mmCIF file of C-alpha atoms and ligand atoms in Angstrom:
data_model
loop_
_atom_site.group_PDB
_atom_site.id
_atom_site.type_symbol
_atom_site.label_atom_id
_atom_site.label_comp_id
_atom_site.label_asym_id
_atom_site.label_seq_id
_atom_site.Cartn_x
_atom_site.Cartn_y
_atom_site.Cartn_z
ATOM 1 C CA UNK K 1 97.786 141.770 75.923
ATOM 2 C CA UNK K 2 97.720 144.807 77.927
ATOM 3 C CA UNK K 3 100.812 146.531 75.844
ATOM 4 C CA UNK K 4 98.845 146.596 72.781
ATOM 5 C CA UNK K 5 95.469 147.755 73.546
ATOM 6 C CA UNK K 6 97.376 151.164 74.188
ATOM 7 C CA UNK K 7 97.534 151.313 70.219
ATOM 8 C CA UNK K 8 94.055 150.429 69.720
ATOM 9 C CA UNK K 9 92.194 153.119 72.343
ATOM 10 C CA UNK K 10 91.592 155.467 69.006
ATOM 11 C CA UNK K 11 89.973 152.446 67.281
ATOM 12 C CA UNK K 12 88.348 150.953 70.472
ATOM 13 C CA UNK K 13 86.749 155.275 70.760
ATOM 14 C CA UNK K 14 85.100 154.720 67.490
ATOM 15 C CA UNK K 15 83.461 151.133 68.146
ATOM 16 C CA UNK K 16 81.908 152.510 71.124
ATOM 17 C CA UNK K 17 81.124 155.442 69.740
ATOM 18 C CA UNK K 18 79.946 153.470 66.395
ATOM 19 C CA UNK K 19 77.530 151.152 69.024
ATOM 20 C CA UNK K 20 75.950 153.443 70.937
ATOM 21 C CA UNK K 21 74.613 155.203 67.687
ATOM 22 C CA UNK K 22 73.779 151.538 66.387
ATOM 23 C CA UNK K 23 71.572 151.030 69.513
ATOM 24 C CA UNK K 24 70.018 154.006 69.053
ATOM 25 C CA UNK K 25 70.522 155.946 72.695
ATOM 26 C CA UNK K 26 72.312 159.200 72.732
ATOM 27 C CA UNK K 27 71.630 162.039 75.807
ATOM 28 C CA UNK K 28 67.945 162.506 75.025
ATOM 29 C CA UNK K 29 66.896 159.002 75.815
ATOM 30 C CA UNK K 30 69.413 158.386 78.812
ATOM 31 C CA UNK K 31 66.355 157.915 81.114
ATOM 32 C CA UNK K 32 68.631 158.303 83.743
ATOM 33 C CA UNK K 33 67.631 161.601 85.092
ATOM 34 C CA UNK K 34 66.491 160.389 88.531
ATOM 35 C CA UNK K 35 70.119 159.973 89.561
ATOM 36 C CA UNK K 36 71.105 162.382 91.973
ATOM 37 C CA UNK K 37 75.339 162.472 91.113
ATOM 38 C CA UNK K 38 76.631 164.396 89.043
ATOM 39 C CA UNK K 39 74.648 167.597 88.381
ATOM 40 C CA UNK K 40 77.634 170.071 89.569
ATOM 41 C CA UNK K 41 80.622 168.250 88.047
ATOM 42 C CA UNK K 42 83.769 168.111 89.714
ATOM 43 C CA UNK K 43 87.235 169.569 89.591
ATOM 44 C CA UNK K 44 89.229 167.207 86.867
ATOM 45 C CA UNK K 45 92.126 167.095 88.782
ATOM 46 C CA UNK K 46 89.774 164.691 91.645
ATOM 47 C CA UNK K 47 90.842 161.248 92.122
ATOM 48 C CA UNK K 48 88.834 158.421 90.499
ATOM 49 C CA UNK K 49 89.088 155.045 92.154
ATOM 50 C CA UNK K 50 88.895 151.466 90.213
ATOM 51 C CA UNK K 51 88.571 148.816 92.616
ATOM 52 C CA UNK K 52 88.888 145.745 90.261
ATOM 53 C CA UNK K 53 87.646 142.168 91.753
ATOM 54 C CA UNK K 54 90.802 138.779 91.665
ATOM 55 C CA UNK K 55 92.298 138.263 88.437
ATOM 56 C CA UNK K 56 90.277 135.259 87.650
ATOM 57 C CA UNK K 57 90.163 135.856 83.641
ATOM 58 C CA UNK K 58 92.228 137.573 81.271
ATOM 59 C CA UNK K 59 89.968 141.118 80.810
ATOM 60 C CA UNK K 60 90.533 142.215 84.583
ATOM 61 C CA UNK K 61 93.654 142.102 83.700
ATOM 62 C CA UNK K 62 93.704 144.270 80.648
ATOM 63 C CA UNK K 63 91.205 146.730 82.310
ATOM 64 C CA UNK K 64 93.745 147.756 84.956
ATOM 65 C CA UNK K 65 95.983 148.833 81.904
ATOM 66 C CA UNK K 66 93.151 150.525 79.784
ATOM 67 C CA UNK K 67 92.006 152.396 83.284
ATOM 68 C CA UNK K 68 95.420 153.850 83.492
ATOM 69 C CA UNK K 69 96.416 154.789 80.478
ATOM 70 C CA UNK K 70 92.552 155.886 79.560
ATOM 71 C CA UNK K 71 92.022 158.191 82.621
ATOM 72 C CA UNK K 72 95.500 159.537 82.562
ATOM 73 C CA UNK K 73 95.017 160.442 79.075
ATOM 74 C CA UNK K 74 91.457 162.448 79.744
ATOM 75 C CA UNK K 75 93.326 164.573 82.397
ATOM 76 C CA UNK K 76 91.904 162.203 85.760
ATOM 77 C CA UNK K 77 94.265 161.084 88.737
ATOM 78 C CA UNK K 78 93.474 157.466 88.094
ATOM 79 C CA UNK K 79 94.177 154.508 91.195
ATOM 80 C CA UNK K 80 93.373 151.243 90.391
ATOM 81 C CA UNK K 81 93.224 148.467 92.792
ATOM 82 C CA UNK K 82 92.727 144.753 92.698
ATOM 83 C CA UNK K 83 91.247 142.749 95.274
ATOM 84 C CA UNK K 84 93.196 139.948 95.327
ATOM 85 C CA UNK K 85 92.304 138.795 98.390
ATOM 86 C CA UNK K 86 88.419 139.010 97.973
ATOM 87 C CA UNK K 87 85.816 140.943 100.000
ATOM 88 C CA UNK K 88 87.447 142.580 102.835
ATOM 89 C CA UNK K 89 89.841 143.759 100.790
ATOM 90 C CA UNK K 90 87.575 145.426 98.446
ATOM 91 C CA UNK K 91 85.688 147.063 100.877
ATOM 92 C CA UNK K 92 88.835 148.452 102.354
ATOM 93 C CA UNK K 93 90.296 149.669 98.994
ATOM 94 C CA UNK K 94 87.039 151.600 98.652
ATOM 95 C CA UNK K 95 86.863 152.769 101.992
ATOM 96 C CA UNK K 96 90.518 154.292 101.383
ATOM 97 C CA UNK K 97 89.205 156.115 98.031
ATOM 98 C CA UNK K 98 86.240 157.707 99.787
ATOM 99 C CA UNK K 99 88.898 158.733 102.703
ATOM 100 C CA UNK K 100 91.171 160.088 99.730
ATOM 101 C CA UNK K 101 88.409 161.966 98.142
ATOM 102 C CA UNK K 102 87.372 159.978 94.775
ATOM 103 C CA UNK K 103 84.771 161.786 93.274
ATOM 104 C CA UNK K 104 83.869 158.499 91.384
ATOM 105 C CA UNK K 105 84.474 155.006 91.886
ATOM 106 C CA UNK K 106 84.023 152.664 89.393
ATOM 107 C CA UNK K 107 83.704 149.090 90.802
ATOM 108 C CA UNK K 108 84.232 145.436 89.832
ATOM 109 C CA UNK K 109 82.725 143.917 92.399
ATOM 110 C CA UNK K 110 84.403 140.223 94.155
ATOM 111 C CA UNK K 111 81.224 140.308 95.949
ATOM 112 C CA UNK K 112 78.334 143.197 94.911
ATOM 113 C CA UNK K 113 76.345 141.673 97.661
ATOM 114 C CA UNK K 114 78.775 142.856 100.045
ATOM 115 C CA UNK K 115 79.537 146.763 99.017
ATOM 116 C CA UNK K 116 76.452 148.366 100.524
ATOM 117 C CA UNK K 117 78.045 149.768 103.560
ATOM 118 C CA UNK K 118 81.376 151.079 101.437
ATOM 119 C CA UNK K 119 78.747 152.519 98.588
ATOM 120 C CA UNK K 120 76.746 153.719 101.275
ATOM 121 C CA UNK K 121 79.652 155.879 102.488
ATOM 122 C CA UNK K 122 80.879 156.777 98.751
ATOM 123 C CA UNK K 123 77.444 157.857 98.138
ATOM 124 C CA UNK K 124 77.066 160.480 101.516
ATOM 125 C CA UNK K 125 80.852 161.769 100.738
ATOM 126 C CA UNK K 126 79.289 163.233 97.394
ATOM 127 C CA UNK K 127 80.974 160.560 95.457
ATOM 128 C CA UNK K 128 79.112 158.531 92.119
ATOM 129 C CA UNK K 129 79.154 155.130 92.228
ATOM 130 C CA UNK K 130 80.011 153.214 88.847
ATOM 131 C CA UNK K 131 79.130 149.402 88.508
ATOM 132 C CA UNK K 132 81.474 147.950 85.820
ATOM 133 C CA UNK K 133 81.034 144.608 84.134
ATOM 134 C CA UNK K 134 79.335 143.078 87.167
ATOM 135 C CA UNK K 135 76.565 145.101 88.856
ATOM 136 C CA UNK K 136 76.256 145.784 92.866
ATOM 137 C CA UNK K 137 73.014 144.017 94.589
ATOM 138 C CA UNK K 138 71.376 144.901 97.628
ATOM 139 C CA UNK K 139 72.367 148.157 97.281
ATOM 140 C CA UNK K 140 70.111 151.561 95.924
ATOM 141 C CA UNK K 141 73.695 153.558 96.432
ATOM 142 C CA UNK K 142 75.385 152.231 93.240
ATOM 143 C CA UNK K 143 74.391 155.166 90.225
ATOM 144 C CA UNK K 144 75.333 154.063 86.917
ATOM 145 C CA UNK K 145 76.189 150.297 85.505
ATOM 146 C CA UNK K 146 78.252 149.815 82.330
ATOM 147 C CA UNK K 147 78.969 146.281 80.938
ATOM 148 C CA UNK K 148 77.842 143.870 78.244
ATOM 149 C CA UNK K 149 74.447 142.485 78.264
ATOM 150 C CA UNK K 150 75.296 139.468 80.425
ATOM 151 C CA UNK K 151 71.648 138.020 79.925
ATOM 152 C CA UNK K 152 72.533 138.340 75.798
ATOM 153 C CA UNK K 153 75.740 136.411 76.393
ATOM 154 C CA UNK K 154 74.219 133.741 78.008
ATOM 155 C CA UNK K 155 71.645 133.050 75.115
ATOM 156 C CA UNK K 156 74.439 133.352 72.702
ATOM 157 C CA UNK K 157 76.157 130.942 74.698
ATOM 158 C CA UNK K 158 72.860 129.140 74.270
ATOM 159 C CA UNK K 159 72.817 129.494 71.028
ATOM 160 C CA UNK K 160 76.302 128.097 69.668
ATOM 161 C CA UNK K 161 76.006 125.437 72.059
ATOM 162 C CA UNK K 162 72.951 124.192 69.580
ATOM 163 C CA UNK K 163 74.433 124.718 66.409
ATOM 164 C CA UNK K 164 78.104 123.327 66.840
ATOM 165 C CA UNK K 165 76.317 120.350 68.319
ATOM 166 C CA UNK K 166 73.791 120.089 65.185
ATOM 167 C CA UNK K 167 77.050 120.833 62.607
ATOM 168 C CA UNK K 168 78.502 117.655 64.434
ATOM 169 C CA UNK K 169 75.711 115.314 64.740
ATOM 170 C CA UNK K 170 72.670 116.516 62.597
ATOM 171 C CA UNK K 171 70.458 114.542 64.680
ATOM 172 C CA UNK K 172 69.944 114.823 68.285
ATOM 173 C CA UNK K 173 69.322 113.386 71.363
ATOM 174 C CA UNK K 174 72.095 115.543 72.611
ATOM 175 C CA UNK K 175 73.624 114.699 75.460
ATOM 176 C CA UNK K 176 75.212 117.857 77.650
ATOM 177 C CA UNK K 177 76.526 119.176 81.072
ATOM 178 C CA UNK K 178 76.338 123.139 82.360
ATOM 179 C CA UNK K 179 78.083 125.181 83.795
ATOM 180 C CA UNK K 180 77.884 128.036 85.986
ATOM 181 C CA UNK K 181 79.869 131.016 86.973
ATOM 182 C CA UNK K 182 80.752 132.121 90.883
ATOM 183 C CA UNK K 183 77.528 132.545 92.769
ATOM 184 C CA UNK K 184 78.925 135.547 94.637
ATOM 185 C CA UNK K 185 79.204 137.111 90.699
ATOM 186 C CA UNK K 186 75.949 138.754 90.031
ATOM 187 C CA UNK K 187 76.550 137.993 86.519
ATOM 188 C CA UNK K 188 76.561 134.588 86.717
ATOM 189 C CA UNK K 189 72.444 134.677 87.232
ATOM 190 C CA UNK K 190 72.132 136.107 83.823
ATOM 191 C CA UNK K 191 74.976 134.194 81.810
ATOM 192 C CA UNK K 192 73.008 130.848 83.130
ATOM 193 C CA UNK K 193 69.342 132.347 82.696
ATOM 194 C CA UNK K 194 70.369 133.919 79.553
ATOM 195 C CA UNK K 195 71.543 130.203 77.970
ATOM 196 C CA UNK K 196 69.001 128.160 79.995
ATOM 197 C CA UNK K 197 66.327 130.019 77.826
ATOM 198 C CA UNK K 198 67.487 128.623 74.888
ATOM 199 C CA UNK K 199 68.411 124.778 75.592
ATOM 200 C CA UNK K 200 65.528 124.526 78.125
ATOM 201 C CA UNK K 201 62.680 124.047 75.136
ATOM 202 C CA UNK K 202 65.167 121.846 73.831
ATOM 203 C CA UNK K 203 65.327 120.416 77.086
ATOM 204 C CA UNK K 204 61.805 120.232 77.671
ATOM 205 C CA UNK K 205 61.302 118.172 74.166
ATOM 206 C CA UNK K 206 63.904 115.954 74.201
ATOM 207 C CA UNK K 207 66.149 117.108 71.823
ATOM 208 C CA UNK K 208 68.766 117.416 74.882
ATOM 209 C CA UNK K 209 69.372 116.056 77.709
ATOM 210 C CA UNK K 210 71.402 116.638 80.948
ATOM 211 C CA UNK K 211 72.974 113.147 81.778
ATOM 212 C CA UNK K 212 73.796 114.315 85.323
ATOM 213 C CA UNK K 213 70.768 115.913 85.942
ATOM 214 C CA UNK K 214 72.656 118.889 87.691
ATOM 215 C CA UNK K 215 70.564 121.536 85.534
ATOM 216 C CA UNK K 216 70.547 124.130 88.650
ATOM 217 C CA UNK K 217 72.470 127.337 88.516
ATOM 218 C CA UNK K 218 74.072 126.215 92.594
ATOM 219 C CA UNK K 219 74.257 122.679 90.744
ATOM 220 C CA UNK K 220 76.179 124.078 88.178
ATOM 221 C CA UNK K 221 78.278 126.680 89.566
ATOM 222 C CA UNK K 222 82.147 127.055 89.709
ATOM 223 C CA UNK K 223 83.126 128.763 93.190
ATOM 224 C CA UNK K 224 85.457 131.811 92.366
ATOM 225 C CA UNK K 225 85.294 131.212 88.671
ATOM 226 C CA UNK K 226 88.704 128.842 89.372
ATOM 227 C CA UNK K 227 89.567 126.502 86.674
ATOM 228 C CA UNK K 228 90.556 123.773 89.119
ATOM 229 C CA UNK K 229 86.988 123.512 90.342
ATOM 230 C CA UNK K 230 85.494 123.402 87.602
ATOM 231 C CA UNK K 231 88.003 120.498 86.126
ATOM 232 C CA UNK K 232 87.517 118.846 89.491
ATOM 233 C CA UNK K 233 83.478 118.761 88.537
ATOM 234 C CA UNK K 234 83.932 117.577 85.228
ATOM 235 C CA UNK K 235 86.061 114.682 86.175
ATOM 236 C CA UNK K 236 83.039 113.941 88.746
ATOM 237 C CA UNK K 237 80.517 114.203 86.015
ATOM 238 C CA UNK K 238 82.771 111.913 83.825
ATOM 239 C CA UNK K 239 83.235 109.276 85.742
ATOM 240 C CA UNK K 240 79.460 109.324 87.227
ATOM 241 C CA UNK K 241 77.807 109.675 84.296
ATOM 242 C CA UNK K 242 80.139 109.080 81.006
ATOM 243 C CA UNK K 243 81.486 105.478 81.709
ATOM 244 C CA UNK K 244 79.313 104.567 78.257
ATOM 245 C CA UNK K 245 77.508 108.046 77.125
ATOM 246 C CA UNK K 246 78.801 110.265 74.782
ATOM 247 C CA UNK K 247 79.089 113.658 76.215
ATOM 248 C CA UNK K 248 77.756 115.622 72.720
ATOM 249 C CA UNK K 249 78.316 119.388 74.570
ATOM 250 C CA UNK K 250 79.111 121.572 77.850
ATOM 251 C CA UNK K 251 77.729 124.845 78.288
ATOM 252 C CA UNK K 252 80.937 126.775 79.537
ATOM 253 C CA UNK K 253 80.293 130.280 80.792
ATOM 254 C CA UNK K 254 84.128 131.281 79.914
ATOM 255 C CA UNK K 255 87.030 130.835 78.326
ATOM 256 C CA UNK K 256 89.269 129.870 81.656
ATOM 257 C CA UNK K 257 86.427 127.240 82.553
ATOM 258 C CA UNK K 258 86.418 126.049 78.829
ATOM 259 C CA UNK K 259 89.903 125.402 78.889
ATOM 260 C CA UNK K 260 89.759 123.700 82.206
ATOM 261 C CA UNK K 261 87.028 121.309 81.559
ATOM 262 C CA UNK K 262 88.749 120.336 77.946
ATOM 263 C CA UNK K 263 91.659 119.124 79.988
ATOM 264 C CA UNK K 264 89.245 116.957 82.022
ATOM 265 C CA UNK K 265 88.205 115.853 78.848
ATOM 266 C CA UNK K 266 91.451 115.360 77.506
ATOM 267 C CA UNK K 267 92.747 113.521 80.525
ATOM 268 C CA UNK K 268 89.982 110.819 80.819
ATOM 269 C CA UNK K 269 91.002 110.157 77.057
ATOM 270 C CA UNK K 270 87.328 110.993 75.564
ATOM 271 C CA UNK K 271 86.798 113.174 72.652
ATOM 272 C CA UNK K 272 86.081 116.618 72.852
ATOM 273 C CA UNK K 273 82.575 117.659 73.215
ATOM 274 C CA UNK K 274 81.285 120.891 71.267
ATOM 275 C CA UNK K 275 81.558 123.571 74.125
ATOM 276 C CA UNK K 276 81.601 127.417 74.687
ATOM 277 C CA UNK K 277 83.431 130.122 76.317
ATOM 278 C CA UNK K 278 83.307 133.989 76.819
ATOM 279 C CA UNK K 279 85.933 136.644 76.722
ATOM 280 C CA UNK K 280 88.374 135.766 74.123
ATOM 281 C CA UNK K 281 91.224 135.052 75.500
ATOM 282 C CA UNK K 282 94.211 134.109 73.627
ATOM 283 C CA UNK K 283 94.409 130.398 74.453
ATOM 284 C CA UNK K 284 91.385 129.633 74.015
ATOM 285 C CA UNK K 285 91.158 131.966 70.732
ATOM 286 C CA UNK K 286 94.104 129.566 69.548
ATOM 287 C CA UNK K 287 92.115 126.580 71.187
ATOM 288 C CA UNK K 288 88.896 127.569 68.418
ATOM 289 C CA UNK K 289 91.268 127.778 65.329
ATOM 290 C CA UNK K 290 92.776 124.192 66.510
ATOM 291 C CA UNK K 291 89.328 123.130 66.198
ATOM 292 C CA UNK K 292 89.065 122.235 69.996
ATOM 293 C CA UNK K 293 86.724 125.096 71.934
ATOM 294 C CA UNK K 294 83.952 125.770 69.965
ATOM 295 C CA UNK K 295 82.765 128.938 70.809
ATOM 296 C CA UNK K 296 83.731 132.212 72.824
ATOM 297 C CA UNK K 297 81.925 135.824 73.532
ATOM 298 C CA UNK K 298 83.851 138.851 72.269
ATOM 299 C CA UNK K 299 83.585 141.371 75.093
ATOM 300 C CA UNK K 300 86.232 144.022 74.292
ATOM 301 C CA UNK K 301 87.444 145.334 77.081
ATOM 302 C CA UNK K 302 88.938 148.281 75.490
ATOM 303 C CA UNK K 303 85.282 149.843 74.529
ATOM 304 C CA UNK K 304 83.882 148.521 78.132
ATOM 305 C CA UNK K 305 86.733 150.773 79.917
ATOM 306 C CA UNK K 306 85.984 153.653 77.259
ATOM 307 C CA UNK K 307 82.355 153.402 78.123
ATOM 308 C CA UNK K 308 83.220 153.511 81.261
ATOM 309 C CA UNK K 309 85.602 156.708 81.034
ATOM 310 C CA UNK K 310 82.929 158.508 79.282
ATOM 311 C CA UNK K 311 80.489 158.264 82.282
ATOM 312 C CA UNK K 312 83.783 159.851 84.406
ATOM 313 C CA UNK K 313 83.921 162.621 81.931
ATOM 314 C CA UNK K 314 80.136 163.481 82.029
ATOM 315 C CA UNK K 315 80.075 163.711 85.493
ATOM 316 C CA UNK K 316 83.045 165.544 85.677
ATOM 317 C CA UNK K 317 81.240 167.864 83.147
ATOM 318 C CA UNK K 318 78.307 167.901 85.430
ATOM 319 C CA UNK K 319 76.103 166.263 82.365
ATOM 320 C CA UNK K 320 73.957 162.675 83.127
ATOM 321 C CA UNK K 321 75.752 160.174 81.201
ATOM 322 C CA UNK K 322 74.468 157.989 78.889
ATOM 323 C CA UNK K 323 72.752 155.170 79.499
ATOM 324 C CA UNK K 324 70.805 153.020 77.304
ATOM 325 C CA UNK K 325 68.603 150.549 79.713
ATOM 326 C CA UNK K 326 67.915 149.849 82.912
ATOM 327 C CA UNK K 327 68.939 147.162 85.563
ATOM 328 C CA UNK K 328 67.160 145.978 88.064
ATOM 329 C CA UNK K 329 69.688 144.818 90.834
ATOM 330 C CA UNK K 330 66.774 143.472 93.155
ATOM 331 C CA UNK K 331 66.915 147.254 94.968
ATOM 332 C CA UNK K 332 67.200 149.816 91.879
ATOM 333 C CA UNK K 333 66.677 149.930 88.470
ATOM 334 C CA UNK K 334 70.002 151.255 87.943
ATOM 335 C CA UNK K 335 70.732 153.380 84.871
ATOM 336 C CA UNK K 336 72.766 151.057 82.566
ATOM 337 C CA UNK K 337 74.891 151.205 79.380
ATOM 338 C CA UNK K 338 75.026 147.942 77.636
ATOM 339 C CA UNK K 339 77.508 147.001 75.205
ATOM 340 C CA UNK K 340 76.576 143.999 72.538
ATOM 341 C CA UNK K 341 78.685 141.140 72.958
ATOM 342 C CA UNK K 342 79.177 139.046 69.824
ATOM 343 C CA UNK K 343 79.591 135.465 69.700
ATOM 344 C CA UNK K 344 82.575 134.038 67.425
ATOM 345 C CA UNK K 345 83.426 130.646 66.692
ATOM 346 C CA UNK K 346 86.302 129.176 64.170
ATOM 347 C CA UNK K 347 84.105 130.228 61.092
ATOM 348 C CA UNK K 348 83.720 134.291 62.016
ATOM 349 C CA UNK K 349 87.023 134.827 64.190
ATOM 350 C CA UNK K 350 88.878 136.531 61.477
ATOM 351 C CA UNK K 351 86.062 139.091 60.794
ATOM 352 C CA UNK K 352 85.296 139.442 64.586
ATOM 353 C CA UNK K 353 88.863 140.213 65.756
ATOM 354 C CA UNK K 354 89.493 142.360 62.740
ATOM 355 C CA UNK K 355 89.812 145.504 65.227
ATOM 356 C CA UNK K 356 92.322 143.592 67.964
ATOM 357 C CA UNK K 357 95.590 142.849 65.840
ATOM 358 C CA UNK K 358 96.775 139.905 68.887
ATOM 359 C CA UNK K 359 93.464 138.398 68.527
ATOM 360 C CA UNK K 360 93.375 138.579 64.697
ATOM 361 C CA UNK K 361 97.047 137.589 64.331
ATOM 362 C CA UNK K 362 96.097 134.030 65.578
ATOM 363 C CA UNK K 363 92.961 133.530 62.980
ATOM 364 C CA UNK K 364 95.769 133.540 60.240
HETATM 365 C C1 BGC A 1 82.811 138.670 83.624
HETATM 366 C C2 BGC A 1 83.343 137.635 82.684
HETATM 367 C C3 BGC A 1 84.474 136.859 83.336
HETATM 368 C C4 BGC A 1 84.114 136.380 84.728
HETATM 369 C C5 BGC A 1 85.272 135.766 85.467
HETATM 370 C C6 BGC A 1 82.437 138.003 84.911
HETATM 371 O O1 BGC A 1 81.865 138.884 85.802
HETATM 372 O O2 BGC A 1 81.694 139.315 83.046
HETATM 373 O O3 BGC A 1 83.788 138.275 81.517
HETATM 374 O O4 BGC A 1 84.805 135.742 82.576
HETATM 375 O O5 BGC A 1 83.617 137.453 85.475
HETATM 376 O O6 BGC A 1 86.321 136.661 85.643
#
C-alpha cells in the first residue's frame, strides 16, 4: 500500500487542492486568525514531529510513508513515531520532539485526553500543535485540526446501513446491532452520533430495531479498535439474541471491525447481514466486490497527509493556514480543515477508487 501512494502524491495534490476550492474556503475565510503560532515562520530546515497512535487500521500505516516521503520532499526534517505501546509512549515521543526542537508536531493521538501536559510544553517551547485525523480534548494548547468530517462519516455510515438493508428486504422491521469505535478515540463520539442520527428516527418508528438493546455508544464500543473484541461481542450478541432472529444489519464503524464481526458471522454459520465499514482497506475493498461487506468510507490518506503538509508549509511561511470550520474539542473551538469522506459500496467502487490504482485494480 504504502509503495504506491509515492506515485500518486501529484494526483493526491490536486484532489486536495480540487476540494478545498469545492468547499469553498481559501485564506480569506480561514477564521482562524485567533491562533497565536505561526505568525514569524520558522527556519525550513526545523524538525517536524509525527507522533502517530498503534497501528490498529491500515491508514496509520500508510501515513507514516506519505509523512516521510511528503515532508522530505517540501524541504522539512521529518521524524515520525508510532506509539505502539499506547499513552506513555506517546507522551514521551512528544516530549523528545519538543526537547529536539520541532517547530510543529502533528499528532495522532492513542489517547487526546491524555496530551495536555506534552501540548502544554510544545505550546510554551514556541512549537504549533497539529491534530491529525483524531482531535486532542481537554486541551486549549492543540492549534490547528485536519481530518475528515468524522460526524459526516458516521451519517454516511448511517445512511448505507438503510439502503443495503432496504435493497435486500424492501420491507422492514429491520433487525440490527452497533458498533462503536475505542472510547479513548475522540472520533469515535462523532462516527456513532453521526450514524445514530440517521437510524434513530428509524429507531424511534419502528422501522428498526436493536435486538440486544445495547444502543449506547460504552454499550457499543470496541476497546482499542481490536478486531478480536469486537468478534468476541458479536459472538455474545449471537448467541444471546440470534438463536431464532434474523440479524438484517450491523453498523460497523471500520473496515478491521467489519471484517472481524463477518467472521463471527461466518463462524456461527448465519448469513451475512448488510454491514458497513470505513477506510478502504484492501480486504475489505475485495470483501465489497465479493458481495460480502456492504459498505466502506473512502478517507484517502494521501490528501489527509497533504492537508496536513500544507498547514507545515504555512507556518513555516509564517502565513495562518487554512482552515475551513471549527471544532469544538470541549475546551477550544479549534481551527479545522475538513476533508469530505465519500461513502462507496459494490455499485460506485470503480468510480470512487478511480484516483488509487491498488484500490481500483480490485473493482475489475
Ligand atoms: C480513524 C479511522 C480508523 C480508526 C482506527 C480513527 O480515529 O479516523 O479511520 O479506522 O481510528 O484506527
Amino acid at each position: 500500500m504504502v509503495k504506491f501512494t509515492k506515485t500518486l502524491t501529484s494526483v493526491a495534490a490536486i484532489a486536495a487542492i480540487s476540494a478545498l476550492a469545492l468547499t469553498g474556503c481559501g485564506r480569506s475565510d480561514s477564521g482562524s486568525g485567533s491562533s497565536s503560532s505561526g505568525a514569524a515562520g520558522f527556519d525550513k530546515s526545523s524538525l517536524i514531529g509525527v507522533a502517530l497512535p498503534q497501528k490498529t487500521s491500515e491508514n496509520w500505516v500508510q501515513a507514516e510513508g506519505l509523512f516521510n516521503d511528503g515532508l522530505k520532499n517540501a524541504g522539512f526534517k521529518g521524524e515520525v513515531q508510532f506509539a505502539n505501546g499506547g499513552v506513555t509512549e506517546q507522551q514521551n515521543q512528544i516530549s523528545s520532539m519538543i526537547t529536539n526542537g520541532a517547530k510543529v508536531i502533528i499528532v495522532g493521538a492513542v489517547d487526546g485526553g491524555q496530551l495536555g501536559t506534552q501540548v502544554k510544553q510544545a505550546k510554551d517551547a514556541g512549537a504549533t500543535i497539529i491534530a491529525y485525523d483524531r482531535d486532542l480534548t481537554k486541551t486549549s494548547d492543540v492549534d490547528y485540526y485536519v481530518a475528515y468530517n468524522n460526524f459526516k462519516v458516521g451519517e454516511l455510515q448511517g445512511q448505507a446501513l438503510l439502503a443495503g438493508m432496504k435493497a435486500k428486504k424492501p420491507n422492514g422491521p429491520y433487525n440490527i446491532e452497533v458498533f462503536a469505535g475505542s472510547n479513548d478515540d475522540a472520533n469515535s463520539k462523532p462516527f456513532f452520533d453521526g450514524a445514530m442520527s440517521v437510524l434513530k428516527p428509524k429507531i424511534d418508528d419502528g422501522t428498526v430495531k436493536i435486538v440486544s438493546g445495547q444502543s449506547t455508544q460504552n454499550a457499543a464500543a470496541t476497546a482499542g479498535w481490536l478486531a478480536e473484541n469486537a468478534r468476541k461481542r458479536m459472538d455474545t450478541l449471537l448467541a444471546g439474541s440470534y438463536s431464532t432472529a434474523t440479524l438484517d444489519g450491523v453498523l460497523s464503524p471500520n473496515d478491521t471491525l467489519a471484517r472481524a464481526i463477518i467472521g463471527s458471522v461466518k463462524a456461527a454459520g448465519k448469513p451475512i447481514p448488510v454491514i458497513t465499514g470505513q477506510d478502504s482497506e484492501v480486504d475489505s475493498v475485495k470483501s465489497i466486490m465479493a458481495g460480502e461487506q456492504y459498505s466502506t468510507i473512502n478517507k484517502d490518506t494521501s490528501n489527509l497527509v497533504t492537508a496536513a503538509i500544507q498547514m507545515v508549509k504555512d507556518l513555516q511561511e509564517g502565513k495562518t493556514p487554512t482552515t475551513n470550520e471549527k471544532d469544538n474539542n470541549g475546551s477550544k473551538e479549534v481551527p479545522t480543515q475538513y476533508l469530505e469522506p465519500v461513502i462507496v459500496t459494490k455499485a460506485n467502487a470503480a468510480e470512487a477508487y478511480k484516483n488509487n490504482p491498488t484500490l481500483e485494480a480490485l473493482t475489475k
